Amino acid sequence: MAAKVTTNQSSIKDDSELTANDPELQTNVSSKKRLSSSSNMLATSSLISPTGLTSLISFIVLTCAYISGFMSRLFSVIRFESIIHEFDPWFNYRSTAYMTENGFYNFLNWFDELAWYPLGRIVGGTIYPGLMVTSGVIHWFLHMINIPIHIREICVFLAPFFSGLTALATYLFTKELWSRRAGLFAAAFIAIAPGYSSRSVAGSYDNEGIAIFALMFTYFLWIRSVKTGSVFWSSCTALSYFYMVSAWGGYVFIINLIPVHVFVLIVLRRYSLRLYVSYSIFYILGLILSMQIPFVGFQPVRTSEHMLAAGVFALLQAYAFIDYLYTKIPRAADIKQLFFGLIMIVGLIVFAAVVVLTYAGYIAPWSGRFYSLWDTNYAKIHIPIIASVSEHQPTTWTSFFFDLHLLICLFPVGAWFCIKELTDERVFIVLYAVFASYFAGVMIRLMLTLTPCVCVLAAIALSKTLDYYADTETSDMSTSPVVPTNDGDGDDTESDKNNRNLYDKAGKPKPIPGRRGTPGTNPEAEEDTSIVSSNIKTVVVICIAMMLMLFAVHCTWVTSNAYSSPSIVLASYNNDGSRYIIDDFREAYYWLRKNTPERARVMSWWDYGYQIAGMGNRTVLVDNNTWNNSHIALVGKAMSSNETEAYKIMTMLDVDYVLVIFGGMIGYSGDDINKFLWMVRIAEGEHPKDIREQDYFTENGEFRVDRTGSPVLLNCLMYKLCYYRFGELQTDFRSPPGFDRTRHVEIGNKNFDLQHVEEAYTTEHWIVRIYKVKKLANRLQAKNALRQVQRRKSIYSTTKKVAGQARKQGVILNKPQIKKGTKISKRKT
Amino acid sequence: MSQLGQVAGILRKLNEEYQISTPKKLKLIDAYLIYVLLTGIIQFAYCLLVGTFPFNSFLSGFISTVGCFILAASLRIQLNKANQSTFNVTPERAFADFVFAHIILHLVVINFIG
């Protein structure tokens, strides 16, 4: 087809261009070459040169995509303030601030004493430094040219900045795959798609913000190096892969997808020397570059996740060698069978070697994080910490539409078009689509890796559709024969039909059914009844334009309502619509920062560790890194045991303050009581004799905090810390005192006293509650003391188990059994 | 025995074909390839004998030999006149790319060797 031929032509001519990031220059030169090769049309245009128009349109569309991507992520900055969101970004921000103050080498060698209290954390060896280094470089550069921007602003706005760059990288990627028109669509789609903007709003200072840019850029360079077979592009791919390894743990996706691509190309008989050159150089340089990151270390040669790349490398060397030998043998065609037999033998040998090495222990098996993608029940049984994260849950069908709207419907169409017109690089995008769809179905967090692929394929589908339908040459311009515009790039909207006519004027006539026109005549709109008339085409184009507008509206709405909450500042709306800010988290952390000794230790659940260390600047016991399961289990055990047992654990761990999150007063549902069962499960994993999850449920198996709740639950430390003094509080005149608004019940254990902790601080809406752990008492109370201490009687109903009689509806307890007739029998009590 | 004879005959024919049809430039690169391969084999044998204690040094050296081998093989492929249709590079460009990739490779190797 004409499109395919021209794309290949333009890609080979583009080989000499080194300015991959400069679309204007590239499109200028390449479009000039293309136009001069087809015909001399420049002479006919009057004011606007077509090449200039092409590159101008590309530039404008890309700039608009960049700006709209940047702007649509700024909702939370406008509504609240420029603040770091969520939990993980606080650690990234703290380490970036550390790096700008203390320099790069101190950052690489940093040992953090504020985290994981008795153990500490070797930060240099346990993070992916790409994010911090990127912000640090931008900070250094801006300060060098005397623009003093604070590091927090750089961190907050880094993700929107890189989202625009991702749009550019996706444009380049799609241009290599299909055409420039599809590239412009893809850039526009990924700029605003909610699947990507959910993880890259302003303030979400996390690895994914730069990782998706590195991913798309690496894939673009890989496709280019496969197409050209150039050593230069392969080395650039390796360098971009190095940046990706430094940025995100998801680099495993790249190092597995590219070998699968190579393998499938070999299986499909599409092996070529370009493939050999590009993959070998990429693998070797990428291997040694990836081992420079301390966190990755020797994993690329020791773990199963990287063995596919090594195996395909060995197989490719063998294939190339045997292929070379075959060129030397004169009668090569006769022994083709032997050739493939040899290749299969080599493949089996490599596979067997990997299996043997794995069983021998030299190669580590798949780690839990990645194995749970294959066997989805594995994490629930064996690693409850991985199973408890809400991002790791399976994806629901609705979230596909919510995150991708129109694109998820166009996505299979684009995949089909790529399969129909298969080339080496389109095999890659099809494989990417298959694997990304599987992973996105397993874990909701991996919707992020599916989004660029969906944008690219939907753009291809839309571009091919509009190539046909937007091509509505009407009869008034037919003084010259019109040709289909498959070999002209840069026009992607229906409003550019005029421009298309401009540079088609002196084109050669091609025999296209239904559009043939002889000079000087006025051809009918349809000469052939099988071809759609231009009116219908316009209608279709208008419908497509409306769908795209709806897509843009949906994306903006989703980003604004669902993904722009900073989660450290909550907002609710009064009856008259005015906004009411709930700033309890920052209030509590600020209190911690100002009112506690500098070396105080704070115990809380691991969710809040990064925030406490970041904003409160105090030592925490466990934080979001979750690298030490036993330590977290100890904290969970302390939270789940009664107060005396918990006090023993807390003195052992040397804890000064305990922090809990409680949402019962305002109805905040992300509090610690709702997370409590996960604490119990994780504690049970390490201490199964002391903590049993069944103890915390009622007999019916429900988790209740009211009178019918299990006594173990109603006396545990977490319960007491959350509901201390809550029994006196009446939030609403219609409900009794102590009514929990999140669980919608009245609590069962009220008016108790705390023995080993005392309340230090409770925030305005009771969301964060901080308690100080009391030191051991000086004197123990003597048994026959003369002074009686009045303690409030705890209103607490005991549930004595009567064998088989309690809690059944309609049963009167202790009902005397009356036996009729004869002698007086014993009463059953 | 006839099998061995056949294999020996094929090998001899391959050798003849190779000596005749390959230009001198490519033979030079082939000699370099064999040298790098021998270096790699010696390094690996040494590691098997002595153990992998500074593992990063061993990896760095071994990957350096493999990398040099791959880059020289790529240069040979790109300089081979028979492959002119697949690749579209001049010999000077091929050599410049070779040097560029080598710079990256050796910078990383020196960093990693510890």
PDB file of N, CA, C and O in Angstrom, chain A residues 293-336:
ATOM      1  N   ILE A 293      23.234   0.749  38.850  1.00  0.00           N
ATOM      2  CA  ILE A 293      22.333   1.240  39.893  1.00  0.00           C
ATOM      3  C   ILE A 293      22.503   0.335  41.100  1.00  0.00           C
ATOM      4  O   ILE A 293      22.358  -0.885  40.981  1.00  0.00           O
ATOM      5  N   PRO A 294      22.823   0.881  42.278  1.00  0.00           N
ATOM      6  CA  PRO A 294      23.099   0.003  43.421  1.00  0.00           C
ATOM      7  C   PRO A 294      21.930  -0.894  43.786  1.00  0.00           C
ATOM      8  O   PRO A 294      22.117  -2.025  44.215  1.00  0.00           O
ATOM      9  N   PHE A 295      20.704  -0.397  43.618  1.00  0.00           N
ATOM     10  CA  PHE A 295      19.569  -1.197  44.009  1.00  0.00           C
ATOM     11  C   PHE A 295      19.411  -2.417  43.106  1.00  0.00           C
ATOM     12  O   PHE A 295      18.961  -3.472  43.537  1.00  0.00           O
ATOM     13  N   VAL A 296      19.780  -2.270  41.832  1.00  0.00           N
ATOM     14  CA  VAL A 296      19.648  -3.397  40.918  1.00  0.00           C
ATOM     15  C   VAL A 296      20.786  -4.379  41.138  1.00  0.00           C
ATOM     16  O   VAL A 296      20.590  -5.583  41.144  1.00  0.00           O
ATOM     17  N   GLY A 297      21.994  -3.851  41.309  1.00  0.00           N
ATOM     18  CA  GLY A 297      23.115  -4.703  41.673  1.00  0.00           C
ATOM     19  C   GLY A 297      23.360  -5.800  40.666  1.00  0.00           C
ATOM     20  O   GLY A 297      23.436  -5.547  39.466  1.00  0.00           O
ATOM     21  N   PHE A 298      23.479  -7.032  41.137  1.00  0.00           N
ATOM     22  CA  PHE A 298      23.799  -8.141  40.249  1.00  0.00           C
ATOM     23  C   PHE A 298      22.561  -8.877  39.788  1.00  0.00           C
ATOM     24  O   PHE A 298      22.659  -9.956  39.221  1.00  0.00           O
ATOM     25  N   GLN A 299      21.372  -8.338  40.075  1.00  0.00           N
ATOM     26  CA  GLN A 299      20.150  -9.036  39.698  1.00  0.00           C
ATOM     27  C   GLN A 299      20.082  -9.412  38.229  1.00  0.00           C
ATOM     28  O   GLN A 299      19.573 -10.473  37.909  1.00  0.00           O
ATOM     29  N   PRO A 300      20.548  -8.550  37.279  1.00  0.00           N
ATOM     30  CA  PRO A 300      20.377  -8.924  35.870  1.00  0.00           C
ATOM     31  C   PRO A 300      21.092 -10.197  35.466  1.00  0.00           C
ATOM     32  O   PRO A 300      20.801 -10.730  34.395  1.00  0.00           O
ATOM     33  N   VAL A 301      22.040 -10.689  36.257  1.00  0.00           N
ATOM     34  CA  VAL A 301      22.627 -11.971  35.881  1.00  0.00           C
ATOM     35  C   VAL A 301      22.240 -13.057  36.850  1.00  0.00           C
ATOM     36  O   VAL A 301      22.688 -14.188  36.724  1.00  0.00           O
ATOM     37  N   ARG A 302      21.410 -12.724  37.833  1.00  0.00           N
ATOM     38  CA  ARG A 302      21.179 -13.723  38.868  1.00  0.00           C
ATOM     39  C   ARG A 302      19.731 -14.088  39.081  1.00  0.00           C
ATOM     40  O   ARG A 302      19.450 -15.037  39.808  1.00  0.00           O
ATOM     41  N   THR A 303      18.793 -13.310  38.560  1.00  0.00           N
ATOM     42  CA  THR A 303      17.395 -13.609  38.872  1.00  0.00           C
ATOM     43  C   THR A 303      16.668 -14.047  37.613  1.00  0.00           C
ATOM     44  O   THR A 303      17.054 -13.726  36.502  1.00  0.00           O
ATOM     45  N   SER A 304      15.576 -14.774  37.821  1.00  0.00           N
ATOM     46  CA  SER A 304      14.839 -15.353  36.699  1.00  0.00           C
ATOM     47  C   SER A 304      14.189 -14.298  35.833  1.00  0.00           C
ATOM     48  O   SER A 304      13.922 -14.540  34.665  1.00  0.00           O
ATOM     49  N   GLU A 305      13.917 -13.121  36.411  1.00  0.00           N
ATOM     50  CA  GLU A 305      13.198 -12.144  35.598  1.00  0.00           C
ATOM     51  C   GLU A 305      14.033 -11.667  34.432  1.00  0.00           C
ATOM     52  O   GLU A 305      13.507 -11.189  33.438  1.00  0.00           O
ATOM     53  N   HIS A 306      15.358 -11.761  34.552  1.00  0.00           N
ATOM     54  CA  HIS A 306      16.221 -11.249  33.496  1.00  0.00           C
ATOM     55  C   HIS A 306      16.758 -12.355  32.607  1.00  0.00           C
ATOM     56  O   HIS A 306      17.536 -12.091  31.700  1.00  0.00           O
ATOM     57  N   MET A 307      16.367 -13.586  32.883  1.00  0.00           N
ATOM     58  CA  MET A 307      16.978 -14.689  32.135  1.00  0.00           C
ATOM     59  C   MET A 307      16.462 -14.796  30.724  1.00  0.00           C
ATOM     60  O   MET A 307      17.146 -15.325  29.847  1.00  0.00           O
ATOM     61  N   LEU A 308      15.238 -14.312  30.499  1.00  0.00           N
ATOM     62  CA  LEU A 308      14.722 -14.391  29.131  1.00  0.00           C
ATOM     63  C   LEU A 308      15.594 -13.582  28.183  1.00  0.00           C
ATOM     64  O   LEU A 308      15.925 -14.025  27.071  1.00  0.00           O
ATOM     65  N   ALA A 309      16.008 -12.401  28.638  1.00  0.00           N
ATOM     66  CA  ALA A 309      16.849 -11.557  27.785  1.00  0.00           C
ATOM     67  C   ALA A 309      18.169 -12.251  27.476  1.00  0.00           C
ATOM     68  O   ALA A 309      18.631 -12.242  26.324  1.00  0.00           O
ATOM     69  N   ALA A 310      18.758 -12.882  28.505  1.00  0.00           N
ATOM     70  CA  ALA A 310      20.036 -13.557  28.286  1.00  0.00           C
ATOM     71  C   ALA A 310      19.863 -14.744  27.346  1.00  0.00           C
ATOM     72  O   ALA A 310      20.698 -14.987  26.467  1.00  0.00           O
ATOM     73  N   GLY A 311      18.775 -15.496  27.545  1.00  0.00           N
ATOM     74  CA  GLY A 311      18.538 -16.655  26.703  1.00  0.00           C
ATOM     75  C   GLY A 311      18.352 -16.285  25.243  1.00  0.00           C
ATOM     76  O   GLY A 311      18.899 -16.913  24.332  1.00  0.00           O
ATOM     77  N   VAL A 312      17.577 -15.231  25.015  1.00  0.00           N
ATOM     78  CA  VAL A 312      17.354 -14.797  23.636  1.00  0.00           C
ATOM     79  C   VAL A 312      18.650 -14.279  23.039  1.00  0.00           C
ATOM     80  O   VAL A 312      18.919 -14.479  21.847  1.00  0.00           O
ATOM     81  N   PHE A 313      19.479 -13.659  23.848  1.00  0.00           N
ATOM     82  CA  PHE A 313      20.785 -13.191  23.371  1.00  0.00           C
ATOM     83  C   PHE A 313      21.626 -14.358  22.880  1.00  0.00           C
ATOM     84  O   PHE A 313      22.172 -14.329  21.768  1.00  0.00           O
ATOM     85  N   ALA A 314      21.696 -15.422  23.712  1.00  0.00           N
ATOM     86  CA  ALA A 314      22.487 -16.590  23.308  1.00  0.00           C
ATOM     87  C   ALA A 314      21.917 -17.197  22.039  1.00  0.00           C
ATOM     88  O   ALA A 314      22.650 -17.557  21.106  1.00  0.00           O
ATOM     89  N   LEU A 315      20.586 -17.316  21.997  1.00  0.00           N
ATOM     90  CA  LEU A 315      19.940 -17.913  20.823  1.00  0.00           C
ATOM     91  C   LEU A 315      20.230 -17.096  19.573  1.00  0.00           C
ATOM     92  O   LEU A 315      20.491 -17.643  18.493  1.00  0.00           O
ATOM     93  N   LEU A 316      20.212 -15.787  19.719  1.00  0.00           N
ATOM     94  CA  LEU A 316      20.436 -14.919  18.558  1.00  0.00           C
ATOM     95  C   LEU A 316      21.867 -15.054  18.048  1.00  0.00           C
ATOM     96  O   LEU A 316      22.112 -15.068  16.831  1.00  0.00           O
ATOM     97  N   GLN A 317      22.840 -15.177  18.984  1.00  0.00           N
ATOM     98  CA  GLN A 317      24.222 -15.365  18.540  1.00  0.00           C
ATOM     99  C   GLN A 317      24.354 -16.645  17.739  1.00  0.00           C
ATOM    100  O   GLN A 317      24.974 -16.687  16.661  1.00  0.00           O
ATOM    101  N   ALA A 318      23.737 -17.720  18.286  1.00  0.00           N
ATOM    102  CA  ALA A 318      23.818 -19.007  17.581  1.00  0.00           C
ATOM    103  C   ALA A 318      23.174 -18.899  16.204  1.00  0.00           C
ATOM    104  O   ALA A 318      23.716 -19.386  15.198  1.00  0.00           O
ATOM    105  N   TYR A 319      22.004 -18.266  16.144  1.00  0.00           N
ATOM    106  CA  TYR A 319      21.293 -18.130  14.881  1.00  0.00           C
ATOM    107  C   TYR A 319      22.145 -17.370  13.871  1.00  0.00           C
ATOM    108  O   TYR A 319      22.282 -17.767  12.706  1.00  0.00           O
ATOM    109  N   ALA A 320      22.730 -16.256  14.335  1.00  0.00           N
ATOM    110  CA  ALA A 320      23.523 -15.440  13.408  1.00  0.00           C
ATOM    111  C   ALA A 320      24.728 -16.219  12.899  1.00  0.00           C
ATOM    112  O   ALA A 320      25.077 -16.143  11.721  1.00  0.00           O
ATOM    113  N   PHE A 321      25.354 -16.991  13.801  1.00  0.00           N
ATOM    114  CA  PHE A 321      26.542 -17.739  13.391  1.00  0.00           C
ATOM    115  C   PHE A 321      26.193 -18.801  12.364  1.00  0.00           C
ATOM    116  O   PHE A 321      26.864 -18.938  11.330  1.00  0.00           O
ATOM    117  N   ILE A 322      25.102 -19.541  12.653  1.00  0.00           N
ATOM    118  CA  ILE A 322      24.711 -20.595  11.717  1.00  0.00           C
ATOM    119  C   ILE A 322      24.265 -19.972  10.399  1.00  0.00           C
ATOM    120  O   ILE A 322      24.552 -20.492   9.312  1.00  0.00           O
ATOM    121  N   ASP A 323      23.590 -18.857  10.478  1.00  0.00           N
ATOM    122  CA  ASP A 323      23.161 -18.171   9.262  1.00  0.00           C
ATOM    123  C   ASP A 323      24.365 -17.752   8.432  1.00  0.00           C
ATOM    124  O   ASP A 323      24.370 -17.866   7.200  1.00  0.00           O
ATOM    125  N   TYR A 324      25.401 -17.264   9.114  1.00  0.00           N
ATOM    126  CA  TYR A 324      26.612 -16.860   8.393  1.00  0.00           C
ATOM    127  C   TYR A 324      27.261 -18.057   7.706  1.00  0.00           C
ATOM    128  O   TYR A 324      27.698 -17.978   6.550  1.00  0.00           O
ATOM    129  N   LEU A 325      27.304 -19.186   8.433  1.00  0.00           N
ATOM    130  CA  LEU A 325      27.891 -20.377   7.826  1.00  0.00           C
ATOM    131  C   LEU A 325      27.107 -20.783   6.584  1.00  0.00           C
ATOM    132  O   LEU A 325      27.672 -21.201   5.580  1.00  0.00           O
ATOM    133  N   TYR A 326      25.790 -20.632   6.669  1.00  0.00           N
ATOM    134  CA  TYR A 326      24.965 -21.044   5.545  1.00  0.00           C
ATOM    135  C   TYR A 326      25.206 -20.181   4.313  1.00  0.00           C
ATOM    136  O   TYR A 326      25.023 -20.647   3.191  1.00  0.00           O
ATOM    137  N   THR A 327      25.575 -18.906   4.535  1.00  0.00           N
ATOM    138  CA  THR A 327      25.851 -18.092   3.341  1.00  0.00           C
ATOM    139  C   THR A 327      27.095 -18.582   2.630  1.00  0.00           C
ATOM    140  O   THR A 327      27.296 -18.317   1.459  1.00  0.00           O
ATOM    141  N   LYS A 328      27.957 -19.280   3.385  1.00  0.00           N
ATOM    142  CA  LYS A 328      29.191 -19.753   2.760  1.00  0.00           C
ATOM    143  C   LYS A 328      28.991 -21.054   1.999  1.00  0.00           C
ATOM    144  O   LYS A 328      29.790 -21.413   1.155  1.00  0.00           O
ATOM    145  N   ILE A 329      27.939 -21.795   2.345  1.00  0.00           N
ATOM    146  CA  ILE A 329      27.720 -23.071   1.677  1.00  0.00           C
ATOM    147  C   ILE A 329      26.950 -22.807   0.395  1.00  0.00           C
ATOM    148  O   ILE A 329      25.903 -22.144   0.420  1.00  0.00           O
ATOM    149  N   PRO A 330      27.414 -23.347  -0.722  1.00  0.00           N
ATOM    150  CA  PRO A 330      26.757 -23.014  -1.996  1.00  0.00           C
ATOM    151  C   PRO A 330      25.340 -23.557  -2.117  1.00  0.00           C
ATOM    152  O   PRO A 330      24.483 -22.899  -2.661  1.00  0.00           O
ATOM    153  N   ARG A 331      25.060 -24.753  -1.584  1.00  0.00           N
ATOM    154  CA  ARG A 331      23.731 -25.325  -1.806  1.00  0.00           C
ATOM    155  C   ARG A 331      22.898 -25.185  -0.540  1.00  0.00           C
ATOM    156  O   ARG A 331      22.412 -26.146   0.015  1.00  0.00           O
ATOM    157  N   ALA A 332      22.754 -23.954  -0.063  1.00  0.00           N
ATOM    158  CA  ALA A 332      22.139 -23.747   1.247  1.00  0.00           C
ATOM    159  C   ALA A 332      20.676 -24.162   1.267  1.00  0.00           C
ATOM    160  O   ALA A 332      20.174 -24.637   2.270  1.00  0.00           O
ATOM    161  N   ALA A 333      19.989 -23.982   0.148  1.00  0.00           N
ATOM    162  CA  ALA A 333      18.539 -24.176   0.177  1.00  0.00           C
ATOM    163  C   ALA A 333      18.154 -25.626   0.462  1.00  0.00           C
ATOM    164  O   ALA A 333      17.084 -25.890   0.996  1.00  0.00           O
ATOM    165  N   ASP A 334      19.085 -26.577   0.148  1.00  0.00           N
ATOM    166  CA  ASP A 334      18.721 -27.978   0.339  1.00  0.00           C
ATOM    167  C   ASP A 334      18.663 -28.363   1.796  1.00  0.00           C
ATOM    168  O   ASP A 334      17.933 -29.270   2.177  1.00  0.00           O
ATOM    169  N   ILE A 335      19.465 -27.718   2.596  1.00  0.00           N
ATOM    170  CA  ILE A 335      19.565 -28.172   3.982  1.00  0.00           C
ATOM    171  C   ILE A 335      18.865 -27.215   4.937  1.00  0.00           C
ATOM    172  O   ILE A 335      19.266 -27.055   6.071  1.00  0.00           O
ATOM    173  N   LYS A 336      17.779 -26.608   4.465  1.00  0.00           N
ATOM    174  CA  LYS A 336      17.020 -25.692   5.319  1.00  0.00           C
ATOM    175  C   LYS A 336      16.505 -26.405   6.578  1.00  0.00           C
ATOM    176  O   LYS A 336      16.468 -25.840   7.663  1.00  0.00           O
TER     177      LYS A 336
END
